[in-house]
Coordinates of C-alpha atoms and ligand atoms in Angstrom, one line a residue:
M30 CA 15.6 0.3 -3.7
N31 CA 15.8 0.0 -0.1
D32 CA 16.4 -2.7 2.6
C33 CA 14.2 -3.3 4.6
L34 CA 15.9 -4.2 7.9
P35 CA 14.8 -6.0 10.9
T36 CA 14.0 -3.1 13.1
K37 CA 11.4 -2.1 9.9
S38 CA 10.1 -5.3 9.0
A39 CA 8.0 -5.0 12.2
L40 CA 5.9 -2.3 12.0
W41 CA 6.0 -3.6 7.6
Q42 CA 4.2 -6.4 8.9
R43 CA 1.9 -4.7 11.3
V44 CA 0.7 -2.2 8.3
E45 CA 0.5 -5.3 5.5
G46 CA -1.0 -7.7 8.2
T47 CA -4.3 -5.3 8.7
I48 CA -5.0 -4.5 5.7
K49 CA -5.0 -8.0 4.9
E50 CA -7.1 -8.4 7.6
I51 CA -9.6 -5.5 6.9
L52 CA -10.3 -6.7 2.7
H53 CA -10.6 -10.2 4.1
T54 CA -13.5 -8.9 5.8
Y55 CA -14.8 -7.1 3.1
G56 CA -14.5 -10.8 1.8
Y57 CA -11.8 -9.5 -0.6
S58 CA -9.4 -12.7 -2.4
E59 CA -5.7 -12.8 -3.0
I60 CA -3.5 -12.5 -7.5
R61 CA -0.3 -12.3 -7.3
T62 CA 1.1 -12.0 -10.6
P63 CA 4.8 -11.8 -11.9
I64 CA 6.6 -9.0 -11.4
V65 CA 7.8 -8.8 -14.8
E66 CA 6.2 -8.7 -18.2
M67 CA 5.8 -8.0 -21.8
T68 CA 6.6 -4.3 -21.9
N69 CA 3.7 -3.8 -24.3
L70 CA 1.2 -4.3 -21.6
F71 CA 2.3 -1.6 -20.2
Y72 CA 1.8 0.8 -22.9
R73 CA -1.4 -0.7 -24.4
A74 CA -2.6 -0.2 -20.7
I75 CA -0.8 2.5 -18.7
G76 CA -0.6 4.8 -22.1
E77 CA 2.5 5.7 -24.1
V78 CA 3.0 9.8 -23.2
T79 CA 2.3 8.5 -19.2
D80 CA 5.5 9.1 -16.9
V81 CA 5.1 5.4 -16.2
V82 CA 5.2 4.6 -19.1
E83 CA 7.7 7.4 -20.6
K84 CA 10.5 7.9 -18.2
E85 CA 9.9 5.2 -15.4
L86 CA 9.9 2.0 -16.8
Y87 CA 12.7 -0.5 -16.5
T88 CA 13.0 -2.2 -19.6
F89 CA 15.2 -5.5 -20.7
Q90 CA 15.8 -7.9 -23.3
D91 CA 15.5 -11.3 -21.9
R92 CA 17.3 -14.2 -23.9
N93 CA 14.7 -14.6 -26.4
G94 CA 14.9 -10.9 -27.6
D95 CA 11.3 -10.6 -25.9
S96 CA 11.2 -7.2 -24.3
L97 CA 10.2 -7.0 -21.0
S98 CA 9.5 -5.3 -18.2
L99 CA 9.0 -4.4 -14.3
R100 CA 6.0 -3.6 -13.4
P101 CA 5.4 -0.1 -12.3
E102 CA 1.5 -0.7 -10.4
G103 CA -0.7 -4.0 -10.8
T104 CA -3.2 -3.3 -12.4
A105 CA -2.2 -4.2 -15.9
S106 CA -0.9 -7.8 -15.0
C107 CA -4.1 -8.5 -12.4
V108 CA -6.4 -7.1 -15.9
R109 CA -4.4 -9.4 -18.1
A110 CA -4.3 -12.3 -15.6
G111 CA -8.2 -11.9 -15.7
M112 CA -8.4 -12.0 -19.3
E113 CA -6.0 -14.7 -19.6
N114 CA -7.8 -16.9 -16.5
G115 CA -11.6 -16.3 -18.1
L116 CA -11.7 -14.7 -14.7
F117 CA -14.4 -11.7 -15.8
H118 CA -16.7 -14.2 -17.6
N119 CA -20.0 -13.7 -16.5
Q120 CA -18.1 -13.1 -13.0
E121 CA -17.7 -11.1 -9.9
Q122 CA -14.1 -10.1 -8.8
R123 CA -12.9 -8.3 -5.7
L124 CA -9.2 -9.2 -6.0
W125 CA -6.6 -7.3 -3.7
Y126 CA -2.7 -8.1 -3.9
M127 CA 0.3 -6.6 -2.5
G128 CA 4.1 -6.9 -3.9
S129 CA 7.0 -5.2 -5.7
M130 CA 6.8 -1.8 -8.4
F131 CA 9.8 -0.4 -10.1
R132 CA 9.9 2.7 -11.0
H133 CA 12.8 4.7 -12.1
E134 CA 12.0 7.7 -11.0
R135 CA 14.4 10.4 -9.2
P136 CA 14.8 9.0 -5.8
Q137 CA 14.0 11.2 -3.3
K138 CA 11.3 11.2 0.7
G139 CA 8.5 8.9 -0.6
R140 CA 9.7 8.4 -3.6
Y141 CA 11.5 5.5 -4.8
R142 CA 12.8 3.1 -7.7
Q143 CA 11.5 0.1 -6.2
F144 CA 8.4 0.5 -3.8
H145 CA 5.4 -1.5 -2.9
Q146 CA 1.6 -1.3 -3.5
F147 CA -1.1 -2.9 -2.0
G148 CA -3.7 -2.9 -3.9
V149 CA -7.8 -3.1 -4.8
E150 CA -9.3 -4.3 -7.9
V151 CA -13.1 -5.0 -8.7
F152 CA -14.6 -6.1 -11.7
G153 CA -17.7 -6.4 -12.5
L154 CA -19.2 -4.2 -11.0
T155 CA -20.3 -0.8 -12.7
G156 CA -20.9 1.4 -8.9
P157 CA -20.9 3.7 -7.6
D158 CA -22.1 1.6 -4.3
V159 CA -18.7 -0.7 -4.9
D160 CA -16.6 2.5 -5.5
A161 CA -18.2 4.0 -2.2
E162 CA -17.2 0.4 -1.0
L163 CA -13.8 0.8 -2.0
I164 CA -13.2 4.4 -0.2
M165 CA -14.4 2.6 3.1
I166 CA -12.1 0.1 3.0
T167 CA -9.5 2.4 2.8
A168 CA -11.1 4.8 5.7
C169 CA -11.2 1.7 7.3
I170 CA -8.0 1.2 7.0
W171 CA -6.8 4.1 8.6
R172 CA -8.9 4.1 11.6
A173 CA -7.0 0.9 12.3
L174 CA -4.2 2.5 11.9
G175 CA -4.6 5.1 13.8
I176 CA -3.8 8.0 11.0
I177 CA -7.3 9.3 10.6
D178 CA -7.2 12.4 11.5
D179 CA -4.0 12.7 9.4
V180 CA -5.1 12.2 5.8
H181 CA -7.7 13.8 3.6
L182 CA -10.2 12.4 0.8
E183 CA -10.4 14.4 -2.5
L184 CA -12.7 12.8 -5.3
N185 CA -13.3 14.0 -9.0
S186 CA -15.2 12.5 -12.1
I187 CA -12.9 13.0 -15.5
G188 CA -16.1 11.7 -16.9
S189 CA -16.0 9.7 -20.3
F190 CA -14.1 8.7 -22.9
E191 CA -16.3 11.7 -25.2
T192 CA -17.0 14.0 -22.0
R193 CA -12.1 14.3 -21.9
A194 CA -12.1 14.6 -25.9
N195 CA -14.6 17.7 -25.7
Y196 CA -12.9 19.4 -22.0
R197 CA -9.4 18.6 -23.9
E198 CA -10.4 21.3 -26.4
A199 CA -11.1 23.9 -24.9
L200 CA -8.4 23.4 -22.4
V201 CA -5.7 23.2 -25.1
A202 CA -7.1 27.1 -26.0
F203 CA -6.9 28.0 -22.8
L204 CA -2.8 26.7 -22.5
Q205 CA -1.9 28.4 -25.5
Q206 CA -2.9 31.4 -23.9
H207 CA -0.8 31.1 -21.3
E208 CA 2.0 28.8 -23.0
S209 CA 4.6 31.7 -21.8
V210 CA 4.4 30.7 -17.9
L211 CA 4.1 26.9 -18.3
D212 CA 7.1 24.3 -18.7
D213 CA 8.6 22.3 -21.0
D214 CA 6.9 19.3 -19.8
C215 CA 3.5 20.8 -19.7
K216 CA 3.8 21.9 -23.0
R217 CA 4.8 19.0 -24.7
R218 CA 2.1 17.2 -22.3
M219 CA -1.1 20.2 -24.3
H220 CA 0.0 18.4 -27.3
T221 CA 0.2 15.1 -25.6
N222 CA -2.1 13.9 -23.3
T223 CA -3.6 17.1 -21.7
L224 CA -5.1 16.4 -18.4
R225 CA -1.8 15.7 -17.4
V226 CA -1.0 19.2 -17.3
F227 CA -2.5 19.2 -14.2
D228 CA -0.2 16.3 -12.3
T229 CA 2.9 19.5 -12.7
K230 CA 4.3 20.8 -9.0
V231 CA 5.0 23.7 -10.2
P232 CA 3.4 26.4 -8.1
E233 CA 3.0 29.7 -10.5
I234 CA 2.0 26.7 -13.3
Q235 CA -0.7 25.5 -10.6
D236 CA -1.6 28.8 -10.3
V237 CA -2.8 30.0 -13.4
L238 CA -5.2 26.4 -13.5
T239 CA -6.8 28.0 -11.7
D240 CA -8.1 29.8 -13.6
A241 CA -8.5 26.7 -16.6
P242 CA -11.8 25.2 -17.7
K243 CA -14.2 23.4 -15.0
L244 CA -14.3 19.5 -16.7
Y245 CA -17.4 19.8 -14.0
E246 CA -18.9 21.3 -16.7
Y247 CA -18.5 19.1 -19.7
L248 CA -18.9 16.1 -17.3
D249 CA -22.0 14.3 -18.9
N250 CA -25.1 13.2 -17.5
E251 CA -23.9 9.5 -16.5
S252 CA -21.2 10.3 -15.2
K253 CA -22.8 13.2 -13.1
Q254 CA -25.7 11.2 -11.8
H255 CA -22.4 8.5 -10.5
L256 CA -20.5 10.6 -9.5
L257 CA -23.8 12.5 -6.9
G258 CA -24.3 8.6 -6.1
L259 CA -21.4 8.6 -4.7
C260 CA -20.9 11.7 -3.0
E261 CA -24.8 10.3 -0.9
L262 CA -23.1 7.3 -0.3
L263 CA -20.3 8.9 1.3
D264 CA -22.6 11.6 2.9
S265 CA -24.6 8.2 5.0
V266 CA -21.4 6.6 6.2
G267 CA -19.8 9.8 6.6
I268 CA -16.8 9.7 5.0
Q269 CA -15.4 13.3 4.6
Y270 CA -13.9 14.0 1.3
S271 CA -13.6 17.6 -1.1
I272 CA -13.9 17.1 -4.6
N273 CA -10.7 18.7 -6.3
E274 CA -11.4 19.8 -10.1
K275 CA -8.2 19.4 -10.8
L276 CA -7.5 15.7 -9.6
V277 CA -6.9 13.5 -12.8
R278 CA -4.5 11.2 -11.1
G279 CA -1.1 9.5 -13.6
L280 CA -2.1 6.1 -16.1
D281 CA -4.7 6.9 -18.6
Y282 CA -7.3 4.0 -17.8
Y283 CA -9.5 6.1 -16.1
N284 CA -13.1 7.3 -16.0
R285 CA -15.9 8.9 -13.8
T286 CA -14.8 8.1 -10.2
V287 CA -10.8 9.2 -9.2
F288 CA -9.9 10.1 -5.6
E289 CA -6.5 9.8 -3.4
W290 CA -6.2 9.6 0.1
I291 CA -3.4 12.7 0.9
T292 CA -1.9 13.9 4.0
G293 CA 0.0 17.3 5.0
K294 CA 2.9 15.6 7.0
L295 CA 4.6 14.5 4.4
G296 CA 5.8 18.0 2.0
T297 CA 4.8 17.0 -1.4
Q298 CA 4.6 13.2 -1.7
G299 CA 1.6 13.5 0.4
T300 CA -0.8 11.2 -1.9
I301 CA -0.4 8.0 0.2
C302 CA -3.5 6.0 -2.0
G303 CA -5.2 7.2 -5.2
G304 CA -7.2 4.8 -7.7
G305 CA -10.3 4.7 -9.8
R306 CA -12.6 3.6 -12.3
Y307 CA -11.3 2.2 -15.5
D308 CA -14.6 0.8 -17.6
G309 CA -12.6 0.8 -20.3
L310 CA -9.5 -1.1 -20.0
V311 CA -10.5 -4.3 -20.6
E312 CA -11.8 -4.2 -23.7
K313 CA -8.5 -1.9 -24.8
L314 CA -6.3 -4.4 -24.4
G315 CA -8.5 -6.8 -26.1
G316 CA -11.5 -8.6 -23.9
D317 CA -15.1 -8.4 -23.1
T318 CA -16.4 -4.5 -21.9
T319 CA -15.7 -4.6 -18.0
A320 CA -16.4 -2.8 -16.0
A321 CA -13.9 -1.6 -13.3
V322 CA -12.5 0.3 -10.1
G323 CA -9.4 0.1 -7.9
F324 CA -7.2 1.7 -5.7
A325 CA -3.7 1.5 -4.7
I326 CA -1.9 2.3 -1.5
G327 CA 1.7 3.1 -1.4
I328 CA 3.2 1.8 1.7
E329 CA 6.0 3.3 1.9
R330 CA 5.1 6.8 2.2
L331 CA 1.8 5.2 4.4
V332 CA 5.0 3.8 7.0
L333 CA 6.0 7.0 6.8
L334 CA 3.1 8.5 8.0
I335 CA 2.8 6.0 10.9
E336 CA 6.9 6.8 11.9
T337 CA 6.4 10.5 11.5
L338 CA 3.2 10.5 13.8
G339 CA 5.2 8.7 15.8
L340 CA 2.6 4.9 16.8
N341 CA 5.4 3.0 14.7
K342 CA 5.5 0.5 18.1
T343 CA 5.3 -2.8 17.5
R344 CA 5.7 -5.8 19.9
P345 CA 8.6 -6.3 20.8
I346 CA 10.3 -10.0 19.5
V347 CA 11.1 -11.5 22.3
D348 CA 8.1 -12.4 24.9
V349 CA 10.2 -14.7 27.1
Y350 CA 14.5 -15.3 27.2
M351 CA 15.5 -18.6 28.0
V352 CA 18.6 -18.2 30.0
T353 CA 20.2 -21.6 31.1
T354 CA 23.6 -22.3 33.0
G355 CA 24.9 -25.6 34.2
E356 CA 25.3 -29.6 33.0
G357 CA 22.6 -30.3 30.8
T358 CA 20.3 -27.2 31.2
L359 CA 20.9 -25.8 28.0
I360 CA 19.0 -28.8 26.1
A361 CA 16.1 -28.6 29.3
G362 CA 15.5 -24.6 28.6
M363 CA 15.5 -26.3 25.0
K364 CA 12.3 -28.9 25.6
L365 CA 10.8 -26.1 27.9
A366 CA 10.5 -23.6 25.0
E367 CA 9.2 -25.9 22.7
V368 CA 6.5 -27.2 24.7
L369 CA 5.6 -23.5 26.1
R370 CA 5.8 -22.4 21.7
E371 CA 3.3 -25.8 21.3
K372 CA 1.0 -24.4 24.3
I373 CA 0.6 -21.0 23.8
I374 CA 0.4 -19.7 20.6
G375 CA 2.1 -16.8 19.4
L376 CA 4.4 -16.3 22.7
R377 CA 8.1 -16.1 21.6
V378 CA 10.9 -17.6 23.1
M379 CA 14.6 -16.7 22.1
M380 CA 16.8 -19.2 23.8
H381 CA 19.7 -18.0 25.0
F382 CA 23.0 -19.1 23.2
G383 CA 26.8 -19.5 23.9
G384 CA 27.2 -19.6 27.6
G385 CA 28.3 -17.3 29.6
N386 CA 27.0 -15.7 32.9
F387 CA 24.1 -14.7 34.3
K388 CA 24.7 -11.6 34.1
K389 CA 25.7 -11.4 30.3
Q390 CA 22.6 -13.3 30.0
F391 CA 20.6 -11.0 31.2
K392 CA 21.9 -8.7 29.4
R393 CA 20.4 -9.9 26.2
A394 CA 17.2 -10.4 27.6
D395 CA 16.4 -7.1 27.8
K396 CA 18.1 -5.7 24.7
V397 CA 15.6 -8.2 22.3
G398 CA 12.6 -6.6 25.5
A399 CA 11.9 -9.7 26.3
S400 CA 8.8 -9.5 29.4
V401 CA 10.2 -12.6 31.0
A402 CA 13.4 -14.7 31.4
L403 CA 13.3 -18.0 32.3
V404 CA 16.2 -19.1 34.6
L405 CA 17.6 -22.9 34.4
G406 CA 20.0 -24.0 36.6
E407 CA 21.3 -28.0 38.1
K408 CA 19.7 -27.6 40.5
E409 CA 15.8 -26.7 38.8
V410 CA 16.4 -29.0 36.1
S411 CA 16.7 -31.7 38.4
Q412 CA 13.5 -30.8 40.0
N413 CA 11.4 -29.8 38.2
M414 CA 11.4 -26.6 38.3
V415 CA 12.3 -22.9 37.0
T416 CA 12.5 -19.6 37.8
Y417 CA 10.6 -17.5 36.3
K418 CA 11.6 -13.5 36.2
D419 CA 9.4 -10.8 35.4
L420 CA 11.6 -8.5 34.3
K421 CA 9.7 -5.0 34.4
S422 CA 9.2 -5.8 38.1
G423 CA 12.1 -7.8 38.9
E424 CA 9.7 -9.9 40.7
Q425 CA 11.1 -13.7 40.7
L426 CA 9.7 -17.2 41.9
I427 CA 10.4 -20.4 41.5
I428 CA 7.6 -22.6 40.1
S429 CA 7.3 -26.0 38.7
Q430 CA 7.5 -26.0 34.9
D431 CA 4.1 -28.2 34.7
D432 CA 2.7 -24.4 36.0
V433 CA 4.8 -22.0 33.7
A434 CA 2.9 -21.9 30.4
G435 CA -0.4 -20.8 32.5
K436 CA 1.6 -17.5 34.1
L437 CA 3.3 -17.1 30.3
A438 CA -0.3 -17.3 28.7
Q439 CA -0.9 -12.8 29.8
L440 CA 2.1 -11.7 27.9
V441 CA -0.1 -12.7 23.8
Ligands
LIG12 P1 2.8 10.4 -7.5 O1 2.0 11.7 -8.3 O2 2.5 11.2 -6.0 O3 3.8 10.5 -8.0 P2 1.3 8.3 -8.9 O4 0.2 8.9 -8.8 O5 2.7 8.4 -9.9 O6 2.0 9.0 -7.3 P3 -0.3 5.8 -8.6 O7 0.6 5.7 -9.8 O8 -1.2 6.4 -8.5 O9 1.2 7.1 -8.0 O10 0.1 4.7 -7.9 C1 -0.3 4.9 -6.1 C2 1.1 5.3 -4.8 O11 1.8 4.4 -5.0 C3 0.7 6.7 -5.1 O12 -0.1 7.5 -4.6 C4 2.0 6.5 -3.9 O13 1.5 6.0 -3.0 C5 2.8 5.4 -4.6 N1 4.1 5.5 -4.9 C6 3.8 5.9 -6.4 N2 4.9 6.1 -7.4 C7 5.7 6.0 -5.9 C8 7.4 5.1 -6.0 N3 8.2 5.7 -6.6 N4 7.8 5.8 -4.5 C9 6.8 5.8 -3.7 N5 6.1 5.0 -3.5 C10 5.0 5.5 -4.9
LIG13 MG1 4.2 9.2 -10.0

């Protein structure tokens, strides 16, 4: 679990702010849910034989003896909240959330025990139009962050429940023929959650799986049409993708469309966004049949990618540094700073506190990255003037305090 220190939080804010703004331009609204849920919710929603539930859940008993778990992802909570509050009753919902998720994984680059996801969930729309929109939203986010050329989209359809049941038989038969190369994880999955063998990160097993029966050949007609429809929409808006027949995703609730955005720049933890359709989940949790589709972006990996590409520039925390020296100048500076913050929305003015000579104060101004220092001595204060020093060019002039806002407005 990581601290997000001030040196990093500005980039996080830029990333989160960009994503939020984009989602609002598509008409999506925020939902906030608790970070703990009844453990049973995750067992039912995500599936008991998934890594997330089997190995990674943070579970504890509260004082009533109830079993609670920290959420490992956001979809289950969204569905629970929607059901409890009647959000799915003859309604469409286009929701987003951002928050901490918890998985007891082996910590490594790109995989942490507390991490953050930006998620989107849409309910009541069967697609494939909305599937395409979700992918368009993600593409829009990558463009805004400048990483679109460093990620690619992989797409698949895992069909209906029946598709997977039929396919499973064929896959088990294939795996039994190759049992000698499988590791324990895959052997176990073969019987409990067969499709999940495609999640393996072991290259030798991945090689063998290249020859496995293709799920596409078992796909029901409606799912095929759905996938073709989605591909057509993506083609017409110019979003490139590749079909990855082995893409199955780590949670049980998906059907039909599944997709991932992957980067080659982060090693094995290269998936920065995963999503798909989960039309059966609301019903599985006891609600009415409700079409649903969503995705989640892993913010740590996204931030890591932005840093790796050297795109992590953020605006300095301070535009203007207020330097004062002499009797009564500090309070005059604080008042002037208040006026400036009020007049110029978004202007960042930092006061120098603790006294000291000019040299010391200017050093601080440089350290915080200010572009301008305003200097108030006793003389300036008595004449309602201020010294304006451009810290980049060194230019310095004395102007009226009433005119300084006009000169600073260009900074924001
Ligand atoms: P992976 O196979 O890479 O572990 P996953 O299938 O477990 O991913 P999802 O449950 O689909 O991941 O979560 C969506 C996204 O959240 C991932 O693509 C990834 O960017 C991010 N993510 C998942 N687990 C972690 C983690 N432990 N630490 C940081 N980010 C994570
Ligand atoms: Mg995982």
